[in-house]
mmCIF file of C-alpha atoms in Angstrom:
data_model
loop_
_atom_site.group_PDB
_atom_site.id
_atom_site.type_symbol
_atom_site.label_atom_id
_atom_site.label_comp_id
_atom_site.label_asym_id
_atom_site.label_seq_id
_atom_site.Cartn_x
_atom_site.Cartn_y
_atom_site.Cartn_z
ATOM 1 C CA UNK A 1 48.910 -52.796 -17.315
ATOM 2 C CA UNK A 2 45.682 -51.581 -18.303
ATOM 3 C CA UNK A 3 47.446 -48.211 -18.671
ATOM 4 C CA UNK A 4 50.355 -49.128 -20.499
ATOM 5 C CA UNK A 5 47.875 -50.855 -23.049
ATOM 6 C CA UNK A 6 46.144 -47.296 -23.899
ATOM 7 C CA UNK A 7 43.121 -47.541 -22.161
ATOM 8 C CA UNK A 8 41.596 -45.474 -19.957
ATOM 9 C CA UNK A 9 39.871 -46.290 -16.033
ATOM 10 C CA UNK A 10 36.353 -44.811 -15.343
ATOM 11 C CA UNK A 11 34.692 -45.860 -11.713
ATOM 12 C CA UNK A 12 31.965 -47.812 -11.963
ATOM 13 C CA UNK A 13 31.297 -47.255 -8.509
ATOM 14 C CA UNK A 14 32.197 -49.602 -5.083
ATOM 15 C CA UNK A 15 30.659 -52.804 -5.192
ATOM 16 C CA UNK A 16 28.841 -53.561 -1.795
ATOM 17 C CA UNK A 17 29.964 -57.075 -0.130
ATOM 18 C CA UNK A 18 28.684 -58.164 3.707
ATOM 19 C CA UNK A 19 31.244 -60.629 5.312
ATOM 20 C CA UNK A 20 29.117 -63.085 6.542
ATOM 21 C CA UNK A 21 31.532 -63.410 9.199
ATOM 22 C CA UNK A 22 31.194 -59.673 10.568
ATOM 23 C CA UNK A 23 27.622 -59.382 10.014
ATOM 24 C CA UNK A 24 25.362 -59.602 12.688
ATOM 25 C CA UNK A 25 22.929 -62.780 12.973
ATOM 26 C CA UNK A 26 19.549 -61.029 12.650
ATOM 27 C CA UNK A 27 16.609 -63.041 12.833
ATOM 28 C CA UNK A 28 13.994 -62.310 10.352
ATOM 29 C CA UNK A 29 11.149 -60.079 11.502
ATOM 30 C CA UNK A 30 7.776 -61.646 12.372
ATOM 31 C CA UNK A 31 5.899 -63.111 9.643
ATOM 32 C CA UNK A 32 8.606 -63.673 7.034
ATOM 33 C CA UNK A 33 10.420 -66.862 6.133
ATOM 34 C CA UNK A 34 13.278 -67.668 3.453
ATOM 35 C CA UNK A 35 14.005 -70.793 1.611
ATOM 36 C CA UNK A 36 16.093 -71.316 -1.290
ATOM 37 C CA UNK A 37 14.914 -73.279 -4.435
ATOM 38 C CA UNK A 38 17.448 -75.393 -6.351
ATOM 39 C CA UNK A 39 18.115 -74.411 -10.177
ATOM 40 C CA UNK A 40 15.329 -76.096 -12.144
ATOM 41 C CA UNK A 41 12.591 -75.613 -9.598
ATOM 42 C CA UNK A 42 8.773 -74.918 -10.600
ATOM 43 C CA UNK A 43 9.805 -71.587 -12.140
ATOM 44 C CA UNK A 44 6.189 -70.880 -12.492
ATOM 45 C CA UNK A 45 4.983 -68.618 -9.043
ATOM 46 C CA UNK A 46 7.810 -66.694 -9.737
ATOM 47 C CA UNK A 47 7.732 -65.727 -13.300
ATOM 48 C CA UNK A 48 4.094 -65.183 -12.593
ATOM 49 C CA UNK A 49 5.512 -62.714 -9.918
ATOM 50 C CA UNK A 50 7.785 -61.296 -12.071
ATOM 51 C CA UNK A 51 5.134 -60.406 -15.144
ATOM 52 C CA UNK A 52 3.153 -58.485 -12.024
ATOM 53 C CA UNK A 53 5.926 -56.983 -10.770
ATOM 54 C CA UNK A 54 7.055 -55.391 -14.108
ATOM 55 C CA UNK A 55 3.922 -54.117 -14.885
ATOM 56 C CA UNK A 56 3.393 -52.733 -11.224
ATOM 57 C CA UNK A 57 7.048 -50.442 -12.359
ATOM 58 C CA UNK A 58 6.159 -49.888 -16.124
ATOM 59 C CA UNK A 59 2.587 -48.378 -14.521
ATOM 60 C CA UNK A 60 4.733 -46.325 -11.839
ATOM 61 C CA UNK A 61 6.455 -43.038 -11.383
ATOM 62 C CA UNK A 62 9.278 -42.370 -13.856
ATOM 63 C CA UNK A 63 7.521 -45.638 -16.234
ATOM 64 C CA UNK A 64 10.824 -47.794 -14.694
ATOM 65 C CA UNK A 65 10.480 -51.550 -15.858
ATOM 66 C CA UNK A 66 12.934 -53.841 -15.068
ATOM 67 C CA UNK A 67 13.461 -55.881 -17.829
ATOM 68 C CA UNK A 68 12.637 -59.058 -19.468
ATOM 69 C CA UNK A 69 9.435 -61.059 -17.965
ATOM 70 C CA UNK A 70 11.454 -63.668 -18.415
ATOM 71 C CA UNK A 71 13.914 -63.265 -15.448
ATOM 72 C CA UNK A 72 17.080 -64.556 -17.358
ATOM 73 C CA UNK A 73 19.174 -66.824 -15.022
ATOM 74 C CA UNK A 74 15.943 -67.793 -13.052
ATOM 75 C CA UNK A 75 16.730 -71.771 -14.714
ATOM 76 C CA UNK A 76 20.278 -72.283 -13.819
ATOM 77 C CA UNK A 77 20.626 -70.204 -10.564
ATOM 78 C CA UNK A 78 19.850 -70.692 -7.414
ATOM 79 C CA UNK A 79 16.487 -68.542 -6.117
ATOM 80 C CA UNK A 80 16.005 -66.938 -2.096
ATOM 81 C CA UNK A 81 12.637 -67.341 -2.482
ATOM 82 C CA UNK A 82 11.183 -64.931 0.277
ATOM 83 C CA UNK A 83 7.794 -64.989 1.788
ATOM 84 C CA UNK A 84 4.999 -62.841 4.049
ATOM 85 C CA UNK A 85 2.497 -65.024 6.072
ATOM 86 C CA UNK A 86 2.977 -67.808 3.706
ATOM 87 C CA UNK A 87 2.282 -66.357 0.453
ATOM 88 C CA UNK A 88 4.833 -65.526 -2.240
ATOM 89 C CA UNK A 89 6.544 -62.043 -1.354
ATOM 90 C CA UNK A 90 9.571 -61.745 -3.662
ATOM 91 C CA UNK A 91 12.427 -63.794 -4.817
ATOM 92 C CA UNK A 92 16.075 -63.142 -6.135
ATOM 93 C CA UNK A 93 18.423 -65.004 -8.713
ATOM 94 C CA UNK A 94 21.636 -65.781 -7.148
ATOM 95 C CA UNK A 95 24.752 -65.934 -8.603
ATOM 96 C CA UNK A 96 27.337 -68.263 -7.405
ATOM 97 C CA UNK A 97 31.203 -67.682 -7.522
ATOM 98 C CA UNK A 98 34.010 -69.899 -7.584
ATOM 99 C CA UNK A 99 33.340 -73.240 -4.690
ATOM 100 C CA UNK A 100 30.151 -71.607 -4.076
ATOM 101 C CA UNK A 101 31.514 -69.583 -1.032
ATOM 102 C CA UNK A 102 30.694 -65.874 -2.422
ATOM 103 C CA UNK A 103 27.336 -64.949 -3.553
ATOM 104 C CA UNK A 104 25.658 -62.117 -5.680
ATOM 105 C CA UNK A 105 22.043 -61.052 -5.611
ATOM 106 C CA UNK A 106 21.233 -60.438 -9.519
ATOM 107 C CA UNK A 107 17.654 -59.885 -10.755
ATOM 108 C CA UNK A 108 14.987 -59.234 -7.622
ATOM 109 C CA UNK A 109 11.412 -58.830 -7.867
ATOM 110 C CA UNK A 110 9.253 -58.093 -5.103
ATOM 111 C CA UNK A 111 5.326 -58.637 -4.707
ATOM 112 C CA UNK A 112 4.175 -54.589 -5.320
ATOM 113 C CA UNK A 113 0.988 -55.015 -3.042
ATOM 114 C CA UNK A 114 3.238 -55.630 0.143
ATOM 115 C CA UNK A 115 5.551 -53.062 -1.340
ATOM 116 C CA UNK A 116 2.482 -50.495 -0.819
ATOM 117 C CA UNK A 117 1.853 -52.330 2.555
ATOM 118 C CA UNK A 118 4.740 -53.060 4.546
ATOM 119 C CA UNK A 119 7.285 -50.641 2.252
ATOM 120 C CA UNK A 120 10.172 -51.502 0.478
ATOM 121 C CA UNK A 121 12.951 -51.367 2.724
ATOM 122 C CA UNK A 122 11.523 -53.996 4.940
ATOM 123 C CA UNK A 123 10.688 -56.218 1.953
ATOM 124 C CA UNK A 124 14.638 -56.063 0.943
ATOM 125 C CA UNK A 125 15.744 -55.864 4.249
ATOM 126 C CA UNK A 126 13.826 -58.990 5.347
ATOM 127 C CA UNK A 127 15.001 -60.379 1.889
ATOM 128 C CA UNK A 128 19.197 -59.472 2.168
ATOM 129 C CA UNK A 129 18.595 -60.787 5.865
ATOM 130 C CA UNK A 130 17.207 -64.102 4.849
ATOM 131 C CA UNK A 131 20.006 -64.648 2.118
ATOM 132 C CA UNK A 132 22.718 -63.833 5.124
ATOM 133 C CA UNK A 133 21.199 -66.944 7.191
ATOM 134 C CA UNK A 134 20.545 -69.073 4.195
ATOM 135 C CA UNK A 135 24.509 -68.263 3.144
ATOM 136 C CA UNK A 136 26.088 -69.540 6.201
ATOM 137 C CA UNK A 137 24.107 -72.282 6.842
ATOM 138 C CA UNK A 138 25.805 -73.306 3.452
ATOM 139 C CA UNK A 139 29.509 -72.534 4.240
ATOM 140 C CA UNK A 140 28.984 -69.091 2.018
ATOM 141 C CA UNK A 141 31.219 -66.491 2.771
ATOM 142 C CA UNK A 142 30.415 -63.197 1.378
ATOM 143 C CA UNK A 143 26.923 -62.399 -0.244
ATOM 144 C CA UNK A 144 27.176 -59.138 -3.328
ATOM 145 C CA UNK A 145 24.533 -56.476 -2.975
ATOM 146 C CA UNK A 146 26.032 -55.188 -6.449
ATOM 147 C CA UNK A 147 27.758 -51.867 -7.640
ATOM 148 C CA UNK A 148 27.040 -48.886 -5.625
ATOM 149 C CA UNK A 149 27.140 -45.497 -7.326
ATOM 150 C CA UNK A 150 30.384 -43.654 -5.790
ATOM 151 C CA UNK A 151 29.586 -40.565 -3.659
ATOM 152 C CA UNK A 152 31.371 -38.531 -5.677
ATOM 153 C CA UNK A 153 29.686 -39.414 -8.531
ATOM 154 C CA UNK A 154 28.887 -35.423 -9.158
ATOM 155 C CA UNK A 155 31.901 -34.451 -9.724
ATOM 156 C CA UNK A 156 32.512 -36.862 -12.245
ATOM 157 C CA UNK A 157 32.486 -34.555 -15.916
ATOM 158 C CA UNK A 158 30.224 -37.397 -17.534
ATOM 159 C CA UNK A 159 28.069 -36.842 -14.080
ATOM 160 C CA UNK A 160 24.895 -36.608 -16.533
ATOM 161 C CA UNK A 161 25.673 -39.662 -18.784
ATOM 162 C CA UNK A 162 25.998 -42.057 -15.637
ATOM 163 C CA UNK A 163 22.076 -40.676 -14.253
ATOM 164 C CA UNK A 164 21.029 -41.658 -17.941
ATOM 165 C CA UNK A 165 22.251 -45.267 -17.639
ATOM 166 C CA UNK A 166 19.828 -48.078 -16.816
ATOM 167 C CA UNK A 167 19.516 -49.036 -13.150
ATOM 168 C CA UNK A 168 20.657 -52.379 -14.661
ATOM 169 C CA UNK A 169 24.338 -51.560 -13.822
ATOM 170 C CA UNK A 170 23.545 -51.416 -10.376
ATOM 171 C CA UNK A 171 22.516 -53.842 -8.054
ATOM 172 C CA UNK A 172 18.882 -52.766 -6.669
ATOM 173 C CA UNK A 173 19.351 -50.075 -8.981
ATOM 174 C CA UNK A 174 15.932 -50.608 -10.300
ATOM 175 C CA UNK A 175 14.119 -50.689 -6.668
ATOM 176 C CA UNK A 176 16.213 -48.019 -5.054
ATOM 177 C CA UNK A 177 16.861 -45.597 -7.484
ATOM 178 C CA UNK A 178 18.174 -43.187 -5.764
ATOM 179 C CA UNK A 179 22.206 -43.431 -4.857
ATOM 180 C CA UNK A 180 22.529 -42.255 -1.518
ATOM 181 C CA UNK A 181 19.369 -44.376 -0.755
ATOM 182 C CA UNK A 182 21.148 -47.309 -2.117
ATOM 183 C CA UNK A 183 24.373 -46.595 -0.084
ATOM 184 C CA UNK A 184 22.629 -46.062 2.937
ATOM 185 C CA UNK A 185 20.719 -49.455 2.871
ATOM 186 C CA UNK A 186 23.611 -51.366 1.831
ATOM 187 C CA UNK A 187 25.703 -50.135 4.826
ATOM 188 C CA UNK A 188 23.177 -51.508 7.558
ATOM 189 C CA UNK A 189 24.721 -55.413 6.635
ATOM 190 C CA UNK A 190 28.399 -54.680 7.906
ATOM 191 C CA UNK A 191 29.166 -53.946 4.356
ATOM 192 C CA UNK A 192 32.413 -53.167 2.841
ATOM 193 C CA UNK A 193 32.658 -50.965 -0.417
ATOM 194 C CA UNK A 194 35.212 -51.724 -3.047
ATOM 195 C CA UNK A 195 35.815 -49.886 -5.599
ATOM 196 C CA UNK A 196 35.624 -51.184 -9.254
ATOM 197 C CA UNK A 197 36.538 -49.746 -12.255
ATOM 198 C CA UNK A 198 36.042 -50.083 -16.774
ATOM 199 C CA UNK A 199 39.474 -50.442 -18.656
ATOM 200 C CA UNK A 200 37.986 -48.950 -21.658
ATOM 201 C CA UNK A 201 39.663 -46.724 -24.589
ATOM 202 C CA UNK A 202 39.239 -42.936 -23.549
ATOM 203 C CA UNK A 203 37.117 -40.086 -25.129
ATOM 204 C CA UNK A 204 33.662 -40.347 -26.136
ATOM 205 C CA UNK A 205 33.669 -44.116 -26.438
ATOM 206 C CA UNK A 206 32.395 -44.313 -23.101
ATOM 207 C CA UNK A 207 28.915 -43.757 -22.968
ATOM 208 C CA UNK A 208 28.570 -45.820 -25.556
ATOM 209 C CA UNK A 209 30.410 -48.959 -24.533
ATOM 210 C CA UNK A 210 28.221 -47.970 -20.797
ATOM 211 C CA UNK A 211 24.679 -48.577 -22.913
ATOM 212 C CA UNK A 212 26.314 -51.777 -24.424
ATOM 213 C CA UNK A 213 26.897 -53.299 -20.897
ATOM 214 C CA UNK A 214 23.431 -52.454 -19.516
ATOM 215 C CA UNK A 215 21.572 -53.909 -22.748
ATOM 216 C CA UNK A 216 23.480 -56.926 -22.065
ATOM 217 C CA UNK A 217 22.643 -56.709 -18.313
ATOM 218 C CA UNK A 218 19.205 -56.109 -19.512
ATOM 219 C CA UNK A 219 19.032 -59.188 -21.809
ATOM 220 C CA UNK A 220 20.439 -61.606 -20.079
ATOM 221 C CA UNK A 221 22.207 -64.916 -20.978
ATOM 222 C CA UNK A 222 19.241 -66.444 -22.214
ATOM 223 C CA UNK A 223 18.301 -64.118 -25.154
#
């Protein structure tokens, strides 16, 4: 259809999905715990959190910031609200689909002192394994790590426009930058990768209408 209708299908990339049902029942490592806070909790911790965290990644390598301060979503969304010992380690909005049985990580922000500490694939390991536990005890089916560049993304001809986009596009695109580091920590969670694709018109419209969608990403709802 989308082809009859003129337009033209770029790959986004495969989005990452664990089957809570296939994925094994981890316990979370020593020391962490994960609760989830209803929409309209004391929003306050965590946008504190949030304002360190982007400064921590506007002050780092490359100047990467992730965003509004704000955390849009952080109101009306459910938050896995992780934590190290007790204290605040990280959090990330969830998005809910249809009867609440599939889930999608959106905006994360991790404490940057334990991501010096402990590193940050056991921060979003510890994290992605909470969510898992805190899914099923809820009836949740699948939980959304977000889009995944492709492997092949090299050979793509508009290979350079894609490493210009903003990690925004991709979930933990902003904390693992890096696509075969992304891919390889998504695949520990018994993850399937489907591919999705932009019915777009052709030609140098693309980048263009790419930028659009991340500034939107970036934005958020609220703004």
């Amino acid at each position: 259809l989308c082809l009859e209708a003129g337009l033209s299908l770029t790959p986004l990339g495969d989005v990452a999905i664990i089957d809570l049902e296939q994925a094994a029942r981890t316990p979370l490592r020593d020391g962490f715990s994960l609760a989830l806070a209803a929409p309209g909790s004391d929003a306050a911790p965590l946008l504190a959190l949030a304002r360190l965290w982007r400064d921590h990644r506007r002050c780092g390598a490359g100047g990467v910031g992730i965003g509004p301060a704000t955390v849009p979503g952080l109101g009306r969304n459910i938050c896995a609200v992780l934590r190290w010992n007790g204290g605040l380690a990280g959090f990330a909005v969830i998005l809910q689909g249809a009867r609440g049985e599939a889930w999608a990580i959106d905006r994360t922000v991790l404490d940057p002192s334990l991501v010096d500490t402990l590193g940050m694939d056991v921060l979003l390991g510890a994290l992605v394994e909470g969510l898992c536990a805190a899914g099923r005890s809820v009836g949740v089916r699948d939980v959304s790590l977000g889009l995944t560049p492709a492997p092949a993304i090299d050979d793509d001809p508009l290979a350079a426009a894609w490493r210009r986009l903003p990690p925004a596009l991709y979930g933990l695109g902003d904390l693992l930058p890096d696509p075969q580091a992304q891919r390889t920590f998504k695949a520990r969670f018994a993850t399937r990768f489907e591919p999705h694709y932009l019915a777009c018109p052709g030609g140098w419209a693309l980048p263009e209408i790419l930028l659009d969608v991340t500034t939107l990403i970036e934005r958020g709802p609220d703004r």
